Structures are given as structure tokens and as C-alpha cells.
Amino acid sequence: MSVSRRTLLSSLSVAALSLTAAACSSSGGSSGGSSSPSGSGGSGGGTRKIRFGYIADFNGSSLLAIADHLGLWKKAGLSPSVKVFTNGPIQITALGAGDLDFGYIGPGAMWLPASGKAKVIAIDTLTDADRVIAQPGITSLAQLKGRKVGVPEGTSGEMILNLALQKAGLSESDVKKVPMDPSTLVAAFSAGQIDGAGFYYPLIDTIKKRVPKLVELAADSDFPDHAFPTAFVSGPKTDPELTEKVVSVLAQANDWRAANKDQAVKLAAGLLQVSQSQAAADAAHVQLLTSSDLVAKTKDGTVDTWLDGLAQFFVGSGQLKKAPAASTFYDGALFTKAATR
């Protein structure tokens, strides 16, 4: 695995950003760095190499770690090279450039598949990790008016900020929005250079070590009419047969995770090279769903409802001109087939 240099920005130590900058090698055969193009043969005689991106959190890493631990990739004839990214939009850019085959995104990046730049191949979890945070002494969204608010653009951090501003009767122009990558935002908030942020766990825990009295002004749970699904994505033209194999592996790993959450936390911690307590704290912001539950929710239209709701929100935020039907960017039929094979 190779580590994104973006996670090493600022004067923060690697330890302080341990949940952003992940391990350089995994416990199994999914070691990486650069890999051969997908479709080339691997050392296993016909094994197909794939390049898989993830974000260094429990959602993004746990299924990859589980699949490696259980030997699911090898069983499917796949050999993954996994690489950590700081957010979903960067992965989708890599998918479009042909540098990545599959990736993982949070709900705040769902506007990119909705705009045709990727395909959602599987829902991962429902998350409650996003927050609007503020420096001690700021107790309301209204008090952020005219102040500097950091946000990683195109992510769930920007999503929760926009939702919270709307609910408070404010607009983006009421605050001084400062685009920042995650590691820079951690440093800037910790140093008091910004007054607030649209951000997410586990990195908020990193900030809390330096600013223990920070204030949480808004959370995903404040918006019960919205669901916040995380997801795995592919390029818009990825081979369906390959995608089906990958989704089958993810579905098997997902069911193992649902039945063995404590062990899943341990495996994720190993991949991320963080303590089990850190990984467990991150996992506490996650609602796990079994693959059979996701199949049922796909068939009855629940998943489409989640994605339609996000698409409508992104129209309001200006990230989409119009809301496409979820069926145009979520391949529910392929997921259902792969998850039940």
C-alpha cells in the first residue's frame, strides 16, 4: 500500500494523524504501492489484479482487512493492491484517470456518482460521523456568522455544514468558508486559525486531544429525514463481471463483520496501524447492515430513497444541476445478484 502525501501536511506528527495516514502494508497478500493494470495476470495463475482505494477509517478499511484475513480475494481469483486516500472525491478522480478500479466514499461525495463520474456498486454502512464543530465559547451556528469555517470540499464535512446552515436559516455566504484538506484542517483548528469546521470522526478525536473543549454544533443525527450511506464505487465503465466478483467478496466480508464486530475492529486497527480503542471509537459512529438487509432494502426501494434524498440535497447545494434517479448511478441489480450468489 502507498500512503497519500496529503496526510503528512502540516506540523502534526504521524501519530496524531494515525487515522488519516494508514499502514504501508497489510497482514496478507494485498500489499501494494503501484500495481499492474486490472486484468493482467497475477502470480496465482490467472489471478486478476485490481486497484482498490479506501479512506483510513473503520468504514473504509474494515471490509478490505476482513477479505484479506479470510482469504476471500484469493478464493475469488483476485489480487488487490490497496491504497489510502484522504477523501472520496480524490478516489473518483483516480477512477476517472484509470489509476484505480474501485474505491470507497462517504455520503458527502455521493454527488459525484450522481453526476455520472462513478457507479455505486454496494452500500457499506450508515454513518453518524459528521459534525459541525466550533472553538470553545461558540455555542450556536449563528455565532459562526462572518467567521472562518474550514471544510474539506466535496466531502461529508461540507455536506453537514450546508445542512446545518440551512436548518439555522443561514447560507454559505454567511460564513467565510475556507477549503482545506483534512490534515491541514486538523492543524488549523488546533492552532485556533479557524473558528469552526464541517468535519468528521475519527479526525475530530485527533482535534479533541488539542482542543478538548471544542463544541459540536450539529451532527448527522440532527437530520432524521436524511440517511447518510457510505458506499463502494467503481469507474462508470468497469467490467460488470469483475465488479460482480468484487461485490461478492465485499458482501461476504460484510456479513462476517456484522457477526464479529469486535474482531472486525481488531482487523481494521491492524490495517490502519492504530490502537483497537481508536478503531472502536470510530466504529461507534457506524450502523452496520447485513448483506441480506441491503438486498431487501435495494429491492423495496429503500436504498434508492436514501440516494434520491442525497441527490436532492446536492441540487440545493449547487453541486448538481438536477437530481438523477438513483437507478442511474446505483447498480442495484448487480449488487443483488452478487450478494446472493
Tab-separated table of N, CA and C in Angstrom, residues 212-295:
chain	number	residue	atom	x	y	z
A	212	PRO	N	-9.782	20.131	23.810
A	212	PRO	CA	-10.755	19.239	24.454
A	212	PRO	C	-12.127	19.866	24.688
A	213	LYS	N	-12.190	21.192	24.708
A	213	LYS	CA	-13.467	21.849	24.968
A	213	LYS	C	-14.141	22.359	23.694
A	214	LEU	N	-13.739	21.808	22.535
A	214	LEU	CA	-14.425	22.201	21.298
A	214	LEU	C	-15.908	21.897	21.423
A	215	VAL	N	-16.711	22.591	20.650
A	215	VAL	CA	-18.169	22.466	20.733
A	215	VAL	C	-18.706	21.820	19.463
A	216	GLU	N	-19.581	20.839	19.632
A	216	GLU	CA	-20.256	20.234	18.480
A	216	GLU	C	-21.595	20.940	18.279
A	217	LEU	N	-21.739	21.612	17.152
A	217	LEU	CA	-22.947	22.399	16.884
A	217	LEU	C	-23.985	21.641	16.074
A	218	ALA	N	-23.578	20.628	15.333
A	218	ALA	CA	-24.524	19.861	14.506
A	218	ALA	C	-23.950	18.485	14.223
A	219	ALA	N	-24.839	17.505	14.037
A	219	ALA	CA	-24.446	16.130	13.752
A	219	ALA	C	-25.415	15.526	12.748
A	220	ASP	N	-24.999	14.447	12.105
A	220	ASP	CA	-25.885	13.744	11.168
A	220	ASP	C	-27.226	13.413	11.807
A	221	SER	N	-27.176	13.027	13.067
A	221	SER	CA	-28.400	12.604	13.757
A	221	SER	C	-29.406	13.739	13.947
A	222	ASP	N	-28.986	14.964	13.706
A	222	ASP	CA	-29.907	16.095	13.790
A	222	ASP	C	-30.831	16.184	12.583
A	223	PHE	N	-30.623	15.301	11.604
A	223	PHE	CA	-31.380	15.356	10.361
A	223	PHE	C	-32.019	13.992	10.084
A	224	PRO	N	-33.045	13.647	10.869
A	224	PRO	CA	-33.652	12.313	10.766
A	224	PRO	C	-34.336	12.047	9.424
A	225	ASP	N	-34.614	13.085	8.662
A	225	ASP	CA	-35.234	12.877	7.351
A	225	ASP	C	-34.218	12.482	6.290
A	226	HIS	N	-32.949	12.482	6.653
A	226	HIS	CA	-31.888	12.098	5.714
A	226	HIS	C	-31.208	10.828	6.210
A	227	ALA	N	-30.758	10.010	5.266
A	227	ALA	CA	-29.895	8.878	5.584
A	227	ALA	C	-28.522	9.197	5.004
A	228	PHE	N	-27.483	8.704	5.648
A	228	PHE	CA	-26.130	9.033	5.233
A	228	PHE	C	-25.336	7.752	4.948
A	229	PRO	N	-25.579	7.136	3.788
A	229	PRO	CA	-24.892	5.889	3.455
A	229	PRO	C	-23.474	6.107	2.947
A	230	THR	N	-22.578	5.254	3.387
A	230	THR	CA	-21.250	5.157	2.783
A	230	THR	C	-21.331	4.085	1.704
A	231	ALA	N	-20.386	4.077	0.783
A	231	ALA	CA	-20.544	3.176	-0.359
A	231	ALA	C	-19.214	2.831	-1.008
A	232	PHE	N	-19.231	1.725	-1.726
A	232	PHE	CA	-18.120	1.347	-2.593
A	232	PHE	C	-18.488	1.710	-4.029
A	233	VAL	N	-17.503	2.176	-4.770
A	233	VAL	CA	-17.749	2.666	-6.122
A	233	VAL	C	-16.756	2.066	-7.107
A	234	SER	N	-17.156	2.104	-8.371
A	234	SER	CA	-16.268	1.715	-9.468
A	234	SER	C	-16.283	2.830	-10.492
A	235	GLY	N	-15.398	2.729	-11.475
A	235	GLY	CA	-15.478	3.631	-12.606
A	235	GLY	C	-16.775	3.374	-13.352
A	236	PRO	N	-17.284	4.366	-14.090
A	236	PRO	CA	-18.588	4.197	-14.745
A	236	PRO	C	-18.620	3.102	-15.802
A	237	LYS	N	-17.439	2.651	-16.268
A	237	LYS	CA	-17.399	1.635	-17.323
A	237	LYS	C	-16.615	0.394	-16.903
A	238	THR	N	-16.537	0.140	-15.615
A	238	THR	CA	-15.807	-1.032	-15.132
A	238	THR	C	-16.506	-2.315	-15.564
A	239	ASP	N	-15.727	-3.312	-15.910
A	239	ASP	CA	-16.221	-4.612	-16.353
A	239	ASP	C	-17.236	-5.190	-15.352
A	240	PRO	N	-18.482	-5.428	-15.775
A	240	PRO	CA	-19.503	-5.949	-14.852
A	240	PRO	C	-19.133	-7.287	-14.222
A	241	GLU	N	-18.481	-8.154	-14.983
A	241	GLU	CA	-18.101	-9.465	-14.437
A	241	GLU	C	-17.097	-9.304	-13.297
A	242	LEU	N	-16.121	-8.422	-13.493
A	242	LEU	CA	-15.157	-8.144	-12.436
A	242	LEU	C	-15.852	-7.505	-11.242
A	243	THR	N	-16.736	-6.560	-11.518
A	243	THR	CA	-17.456	-5.875	-10.442
A	243	THR	C	-18.264	-6.863	-9.614
A	244	GLU	N	-18.903	-7.816	-10.283
A	244	GLU	CA	-19.703	-8.807	-9.556
A	244	GLU	C	-18.835	-9.626	-8.608
A	245	LYS	N	-17.631	-9.985	-9.040
A	245	LYS	CA	-16.726	-10.722	-8.163
A	245	LYS	C	-16.337	-9.890	-6.942
A	246	VAL	N	-16.035	-8.621	-7.186
A	246	VAL	CA	-15.630	-7.740	-6.095
A	246	VAL	C	-16.783	-7.552	-5.105
A	247	VAL	N	-17.983	-7.337	-5.617
A	247	VAL	CA	-19.133	-7.136	-4.738
A	247	VAL	C	-19.422	-8.398	-3.926
A	248	SER	N	-19.254	-9.548	-4.532
A	248	SER	CA	-19.461	-10.801	-3.804
A	248	SER	C	-18.499	-10.911	-2.622
A	249	VAL	N	-17.242	-10.543	-2.849
A	249	VAL	CA	-16.257	-10.549	-1.765
A	249	VAL	C	-16.661	-9.569	-0.671
A	250	LEU	N	-17.053	-8.368	-1.063
A	250	LEU	CA	-17.449	-7.357	-0.080
A	250	LEU	C	-18.667	-7.807	0.720
A	251	ALA	N	-19.622	-8.455	0.052
A	251	ALA	CA	-20.834	-8.917	0.736
A	251	ALA	C	-20.503	-9.995	1.774
A	252	GLN	N	-19.602	-10.919	1.420
A	252	GLN	CA	-19.203	-11.951	2.375
A	252	GLN	C	-18.468	-11.340	3.571
A	253	ALA	N	-17.573	-10.402	3.281
A	253	ALA	CA	-16.842	-9.732	4.355
A	253	ALA	C	-17.792	-8.920	5.230
A	254	ASN	N	-18.787	-8.318	4.613
A	254	ASN	CA	-19.758	-7.514	5.345
A	254	ASN	C	-20.544	-8.362	6.347
A	255	ASP	N	-20.966	-9.544	5.928
A	255	ASP	CA	-21.712	-10.408	6.847
A	255	ASP	C	-20.832	-10.903	7.991
A	256	TRP	N	-19.577	-11.171	7.695
A	256	TRP	CA	-18.653	-11.573	8.757
A	256	TRP	C	-18.474	-10.422	9.739
A	257	ARG	N	-18.355	-9.193	9.223
A	257	ARG	CA	-18.207	-8.015	10.093
A	257	ARG	C	-19.425	-7.840	10.998
A	258	ALA	N	-20.622	-8.007	10.432
A	258	ALA	CA	-21.845	-7.845	11.220
A	258	ALA	C	-21.926	-8.864	12.350
A	259	ALA	N	-21.392	-10.070	12.110
A	259	ALA	CA	-21.452	-11.128	13.115
A	259	ALA	C	-20.264	-11.107	14.075
A	260	ASN	N	-19.220	-10.370	13.721
A	260	ASN	CA	-17.981	-10.391	14.504
A	260	ASN	C	-17.399	-8.978	14.614
A	261	LYS	N	-18.191	-8.048	15.125
A	261	LYS	CA	-17.774	-6.643	15.094
A	261	LYS	C	-16.488	-6.402	15.877
A	262	ASP	N	-16.348	-7.021	17.031
A	262	ASP	CA	-15.135	-6.799	17.827
A	262	ASP	C	-13.891	-7.253	17.066
A	263	GLN	N	-13.995	-8.406	16.407
A	263	GLN	CA	-12.864	-8.895	15.625
A	263	GLN	C	-12.629	-8.017	14.396
A	264	ALA	N	-13.714	-7.487	13.838
A	264	ALA	CA	-13.583	-6.583	12.704
A	264	ALA	C	-12.831	-5.319	13.104
A	265	VAL	N	-13.137	-4.820	14.304
A	265	VAL	CA	-12.432	-3.645	14.818
A	265	VAL	C	-10.945	-3.946	14.945
A	266	LYS	N	-10.626	-5.137	15.447
A	266	LYS	CA	-9.225	-5.521	15.606
A	266	LYS	C	-8.507	-5.584	14.266
A	267	LEU	N	-9.164	-6.155	13.261
A	267	LEU	CA	-8.542	-6.255	11.942
A	267	LEU	C	-8.369	-4.881	11.305
A	268	ALA	N	-9.383	-4.022	11.461
A	268	ALA	CA	-9.275	-2.668	10.919
A	268	ALA	C	-8.142	-1.908	11.598
A	269	ALA	N	-8.031	-2.073	12.894
A	269	ALA	CA	-6.952	-1.407	13.623
A	269	ALA	C	-5.595	-1.859	13.111
A	270	GLY	N	-5.481	-3.143	12.789
A	270	GLY	CA	-4.232	-3.653	12.259
A	270	GLY	C	-3.884	-3.048	10.910
A	271	LEU	N	-4.874	-2.937	10.046
A	271	LEU	CA	-4.640	-2.343	8.734
A	271	LEU	C	-4.272	-0.862	8.862
A	272	LEU	N	-4.972	-0.149	9.751
A	272	LEU	CA	-4.748	1.283	9.922
A	272	LEU	C	-3.543	1.596	10.805
A	273	GLN	N	-3.039	0.580	11.492
A	273	GLN	CA	-1.942	0.740	12.443
A	273	GLN	C	-2.297	1.760	13.529
A	274	VAL	N	-3.470	1.555	14.112
A	274	VAL	CA	-3.916	2.359	15.258
A	274	VAL	C	-4.306	1.398	16.374
A	275	SER	N	-4.577	1.931	17.542
A	275	SER	CA	-4.994	1.088	18.652
A	275	SER	C	-6.419	0.578	18.428
A	276	GLN	N	-6.729	-0.533	19.079
A	276	GLN	CA	-8.089	-1.063	18.986
A	276	GLN	C	-9.099	-0.088	19.583
A	277	SER	N	-8.708	0.646	20.602
A	277	SER	CA	-9.631	1.610	21.206
A	277	SER	C	-9.940	2.740	20.232
A	278	GLN	N	-8.965	3.166	19.448
A	278	GLN	CA	-9.215	4.195	18.438
A	278	GLN	C	-10.170	3.679	17.364
A	279	ALA	N	-9.913	2.463	16.891
A	279	ALA	CA	-10.781	1.887	15.870
A	279	ALA	C	-12.186	1.658	16.402
A	280	ALA	N	-12.291	1.249	17.667
A	280	ALA	CA	-13.608	1.015	18.279
A	280	ALA	C	-14.383	2.321	18.424
A	281	ALA	N	-13.698	3.397	18.787
A	281	ALA	CA	-14.360	4.696	18.902
A	281	ALA	C	-14.897	5.147	17.550
A	282	ASP	N	-14.134	4.895	16.514
A	282	ASP	CA	-14.571	5.215	15.155
A	282	ASP	C	-15.786	4.380	14.775
A	283	ALA	N	-15.731	3.077	15.056
A	283	ALA	CA	-16.823	2.163	14.705
A	283	ALA	C	-18.113	2.490	15.454
A	284	ALA	N	-18.016	3.213	16.558
A	284	ALA	CA	-19.207	3.573	17.333
A	284	ALA	C	-20.113	4.532	16.578
A	285	HIS	N	-19.596	5.168	15.522
A	285	HIS	CA	-20.383	6.117	14.733
A	285	HIS	C	-20.996	5.454	13.500
A	286	VAL	N	-21.052	4.143	13.494
A	286	VAL	CA	-21.446	3.389	12.302
A	286	VAL	C	-22.639	2.482	12.598
A	287	GLN	N	-23.601	2.444	11.685
A	287	GLN	CA	-24.675	1.451	11.748
A	287	GLN	C	-24.394	0.384	10.705
A	288	LEU	N	-24.149	-0.839	11.169
A	288	LEU	CA	-23.871	-1.945	10.259
A	288	LEU	C	-25.174	-2.540	9.739
A	289	LEU	N	-25.142	-2.987	8.505
A	289	LEU	CA	-26.287	-3.646	7.869
A	289	LEU	C	-25.805	-4.938	7.243
A	290	THR	N	-26.538	-6.025	7.420
A	290	THR	CA	-26.149	-7.271	6.778
A	290	THR	C	-26.398	-7.181	5.278
A	291	SER	N	-25.764	-8.052	4.528
A	291	SER	CA	-25.953	-8.047	3.078
A	291	SER	C	-27.386	-8.408	2.702
A	292	SER	N	-28.001	-9.329	3.449
A	292	SER	CA	-29.394	-9.676	3.155
A	292	SER	C	-30.311	-8.490	3.410
A	293	ASP	N	-29.989	-7.705	4.438
A	293	ASP	CA	-30.768	-6.494	4.718
A	293	ASP	C	-30.591	-5.485	3.582
A	294	LEU	N	-29.374	-5.340	3.093
A	294	LEU	CA	-29.115	-4.421	1.988
A	294	LEU	C	-29.782	-4.885	0.699
A	295	VAL	N	-29.823	-6.191	0.481
A	295	VAL	CA	-30.543	-6.718	-0.685
A	295	VAL	C	-32.025	-6.389	-0.572
